[in-house]
Short mmCIF file of C-alpha atoms in Angstrom, two decimals:
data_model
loop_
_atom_site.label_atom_id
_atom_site.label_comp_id
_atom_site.label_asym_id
_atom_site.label_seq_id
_atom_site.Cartn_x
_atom_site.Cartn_y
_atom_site.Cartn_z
CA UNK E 1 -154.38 -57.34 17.71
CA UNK E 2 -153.17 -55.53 20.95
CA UNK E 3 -156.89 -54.65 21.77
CA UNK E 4 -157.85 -58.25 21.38
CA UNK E 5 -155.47 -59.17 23.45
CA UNK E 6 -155.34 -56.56 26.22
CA UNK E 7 -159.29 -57.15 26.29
CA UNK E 8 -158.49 -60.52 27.33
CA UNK E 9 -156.05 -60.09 29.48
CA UNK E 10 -157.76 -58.10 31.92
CA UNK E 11 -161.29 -59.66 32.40
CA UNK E 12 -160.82 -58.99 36.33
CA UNK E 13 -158.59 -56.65 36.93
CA UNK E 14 -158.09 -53.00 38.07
CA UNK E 15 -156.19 -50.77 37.10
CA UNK E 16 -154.54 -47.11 38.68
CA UNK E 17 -153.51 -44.90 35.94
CA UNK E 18 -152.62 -41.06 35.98
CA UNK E 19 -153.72 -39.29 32.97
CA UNK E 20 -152.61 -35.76 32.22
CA UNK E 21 -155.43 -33.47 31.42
CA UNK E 22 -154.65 -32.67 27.31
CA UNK E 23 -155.01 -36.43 26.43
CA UNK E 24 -157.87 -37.97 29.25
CA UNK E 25 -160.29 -38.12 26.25
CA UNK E 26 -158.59 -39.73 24.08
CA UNK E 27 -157.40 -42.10 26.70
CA UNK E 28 -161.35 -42.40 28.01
CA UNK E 29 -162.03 -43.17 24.43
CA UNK E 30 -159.88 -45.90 23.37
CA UNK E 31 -160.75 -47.78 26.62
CA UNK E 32 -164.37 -47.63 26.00
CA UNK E 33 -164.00 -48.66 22.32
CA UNK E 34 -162.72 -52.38 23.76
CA UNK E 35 -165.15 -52.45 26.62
CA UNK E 36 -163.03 -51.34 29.65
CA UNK E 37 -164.99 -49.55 32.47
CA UNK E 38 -162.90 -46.17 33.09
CA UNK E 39 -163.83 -44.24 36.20
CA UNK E 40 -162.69 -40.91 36.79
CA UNK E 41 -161.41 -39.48 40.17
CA UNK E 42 -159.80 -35.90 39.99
CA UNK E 43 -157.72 -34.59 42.73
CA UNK E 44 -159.54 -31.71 44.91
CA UNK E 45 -156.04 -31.27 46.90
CA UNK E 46 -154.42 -28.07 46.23
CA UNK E 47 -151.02 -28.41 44.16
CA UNK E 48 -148.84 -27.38 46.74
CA UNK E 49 -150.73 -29.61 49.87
CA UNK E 50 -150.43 -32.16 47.44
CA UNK E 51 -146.27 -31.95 46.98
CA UNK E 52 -146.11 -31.10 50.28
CA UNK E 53 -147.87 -34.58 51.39
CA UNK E 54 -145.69 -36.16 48.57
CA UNK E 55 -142.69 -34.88 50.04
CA UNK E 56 -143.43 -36.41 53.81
CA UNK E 57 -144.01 -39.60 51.96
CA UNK E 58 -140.78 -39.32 50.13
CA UNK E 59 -138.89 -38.61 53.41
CA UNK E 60 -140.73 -41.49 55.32
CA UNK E 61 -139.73 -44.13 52.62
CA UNK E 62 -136.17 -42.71 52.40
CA UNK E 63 -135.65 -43.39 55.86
CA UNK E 64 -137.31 -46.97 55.63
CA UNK E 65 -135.37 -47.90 52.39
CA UNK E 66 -132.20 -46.92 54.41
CA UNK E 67 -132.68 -48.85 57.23
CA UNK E 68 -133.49 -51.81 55.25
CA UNK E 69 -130.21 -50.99 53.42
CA UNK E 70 -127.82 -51.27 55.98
CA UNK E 71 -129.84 -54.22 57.59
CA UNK E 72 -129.09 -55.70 53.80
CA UNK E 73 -125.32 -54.62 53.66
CA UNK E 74 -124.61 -55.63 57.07
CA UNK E 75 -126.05 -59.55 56.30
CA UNK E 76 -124.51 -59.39 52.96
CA UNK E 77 -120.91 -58.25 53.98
CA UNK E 78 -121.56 -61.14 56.57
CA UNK E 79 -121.87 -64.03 54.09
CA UNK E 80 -119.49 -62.83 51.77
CA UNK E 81 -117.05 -62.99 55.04
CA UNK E 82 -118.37 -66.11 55.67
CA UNK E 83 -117.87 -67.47 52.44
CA UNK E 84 -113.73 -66.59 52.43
CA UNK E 85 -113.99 -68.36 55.57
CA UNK E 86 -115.27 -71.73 53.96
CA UNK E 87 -113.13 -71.15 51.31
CA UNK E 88 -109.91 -70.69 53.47
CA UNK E 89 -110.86 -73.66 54.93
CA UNK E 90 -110.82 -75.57 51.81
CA UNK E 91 -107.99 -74.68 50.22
CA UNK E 92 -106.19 -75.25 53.43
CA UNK E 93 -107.11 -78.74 53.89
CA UNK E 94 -106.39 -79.55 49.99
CA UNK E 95 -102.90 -78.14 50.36
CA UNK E 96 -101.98 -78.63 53.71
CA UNK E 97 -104.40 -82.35 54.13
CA UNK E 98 -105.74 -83.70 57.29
CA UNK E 99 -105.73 -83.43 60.02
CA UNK E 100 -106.19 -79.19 59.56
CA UNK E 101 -103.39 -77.85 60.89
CA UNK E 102 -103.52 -74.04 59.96
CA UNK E 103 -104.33 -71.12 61.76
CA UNK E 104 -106.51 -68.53 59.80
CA UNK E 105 -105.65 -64.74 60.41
CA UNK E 106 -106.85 -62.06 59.14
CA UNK E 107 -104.27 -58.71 58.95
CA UNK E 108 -104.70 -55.55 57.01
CA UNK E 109 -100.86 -54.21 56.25
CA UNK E 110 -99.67 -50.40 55.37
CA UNK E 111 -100.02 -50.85 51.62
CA UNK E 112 -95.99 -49.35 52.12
CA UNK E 113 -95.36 -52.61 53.87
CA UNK E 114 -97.37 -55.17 52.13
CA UNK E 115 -94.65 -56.12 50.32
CA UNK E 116 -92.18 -56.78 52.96
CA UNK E 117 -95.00 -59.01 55.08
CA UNK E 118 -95.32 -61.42 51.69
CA UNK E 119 -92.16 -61.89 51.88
CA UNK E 120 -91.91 -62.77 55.84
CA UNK E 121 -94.78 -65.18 55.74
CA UNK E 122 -93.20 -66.46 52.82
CA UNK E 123 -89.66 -66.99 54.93
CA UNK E 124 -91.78 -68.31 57.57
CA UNK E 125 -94.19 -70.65 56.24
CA UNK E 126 -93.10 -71.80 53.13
CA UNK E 127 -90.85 -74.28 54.19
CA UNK E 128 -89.22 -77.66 51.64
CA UNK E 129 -92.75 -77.25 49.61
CA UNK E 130 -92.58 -73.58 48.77
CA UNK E 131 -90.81 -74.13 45.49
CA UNK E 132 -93.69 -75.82 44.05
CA UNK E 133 -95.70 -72.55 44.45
CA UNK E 134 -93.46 -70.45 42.77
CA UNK E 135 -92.12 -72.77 40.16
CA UNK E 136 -95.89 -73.48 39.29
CA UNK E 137 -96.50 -70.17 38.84
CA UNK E 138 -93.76 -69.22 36.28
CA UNK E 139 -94.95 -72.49 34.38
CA UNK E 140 -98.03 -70.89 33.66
CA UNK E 141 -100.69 -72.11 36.49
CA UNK E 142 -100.57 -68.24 37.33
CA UNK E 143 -99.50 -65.06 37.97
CA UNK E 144 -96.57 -64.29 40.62
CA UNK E 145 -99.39 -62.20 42.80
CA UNK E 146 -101.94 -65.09 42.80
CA UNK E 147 -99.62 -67.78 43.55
CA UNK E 148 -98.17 -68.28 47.67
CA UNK E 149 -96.47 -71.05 49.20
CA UNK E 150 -99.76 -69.90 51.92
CA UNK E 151 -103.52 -69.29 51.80
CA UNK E 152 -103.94 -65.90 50.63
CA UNK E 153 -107.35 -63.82 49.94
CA UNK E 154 -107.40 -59.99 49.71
CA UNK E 155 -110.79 -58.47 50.73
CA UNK E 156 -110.99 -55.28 49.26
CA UNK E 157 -114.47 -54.26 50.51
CA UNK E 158 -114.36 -50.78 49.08
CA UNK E 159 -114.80 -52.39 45.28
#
């Protein structure tokens, strides 16, 4: 059974548990009937010292948990950076071989302009080969917006 088991469990071990007064008997009482030592402490602090002191703890932890979080964010948004940049890399040298010959930029268009800067870079990079990137993507390898005769990766950091 659960007793049995709980009983077990917890030869060694010590437990903090807040009871609210209408069921500390029954609580005292089911722990006695499978042999658990309960000890009672009751609170002396006044209700309101005690939410005030809860309170200052609250704040103090707030501020730590948002330090740590833009500590965390910073590192993160860091490695996920990194990790375009390893995988820019890559997919340069299988499309473009070795020696790498490839410069990496990154450029954040007007959104009213985006359109007209694919189709520059496309003018000026995409060269004999760029057919095979467009041609490959109406034969089904993908979608028009996926497919460049160049290394594209959006970062949309916001999502």
């Amino acid at each position: 059974s659960t007793q049995e088991e709980l009983s077990n469990a917890i030869i060694y071990t010590q437990f903090f548990a807040v009871i609210c007064n209408h069921s500390t008997g029954q609580f005292i009482n089911w722990y006695y009937q499978i042999k658990i030592l309960v000890e009672m402490h009751i609170n002396k602090t006044l209700p309101a010292e005690g939410l005030n002191q809860l309170k200052a703890d609250m704040e103090t932890k707030k501020g730590a948990l948002e330090e740590w979080c833009a500590t965390a964010f910073g590192e993160a948004f860091f490695a996920w950076i990194h990790v375009f940049g390893i995988r820019l890399f890559c997919e340069s040298i299988l499309r473009y071989g070795l020696p790498p010959k490839f410069l990496a930029t990154l450029m954040k268009p007007n959104e009213k302009l985006s359109a007209r800067l694919r189709k520059s870079l496309e003018q000026m990079f995409g060269g004999a080969d760029s057919k095979v990137w467009t041609e490959g993507a109406q034969a089904g390898m993908g979608s028009m917006d996926d497919i460049y005769p160049y290394v594209s990766y959006t970062i949309n950091p916001e999502a």
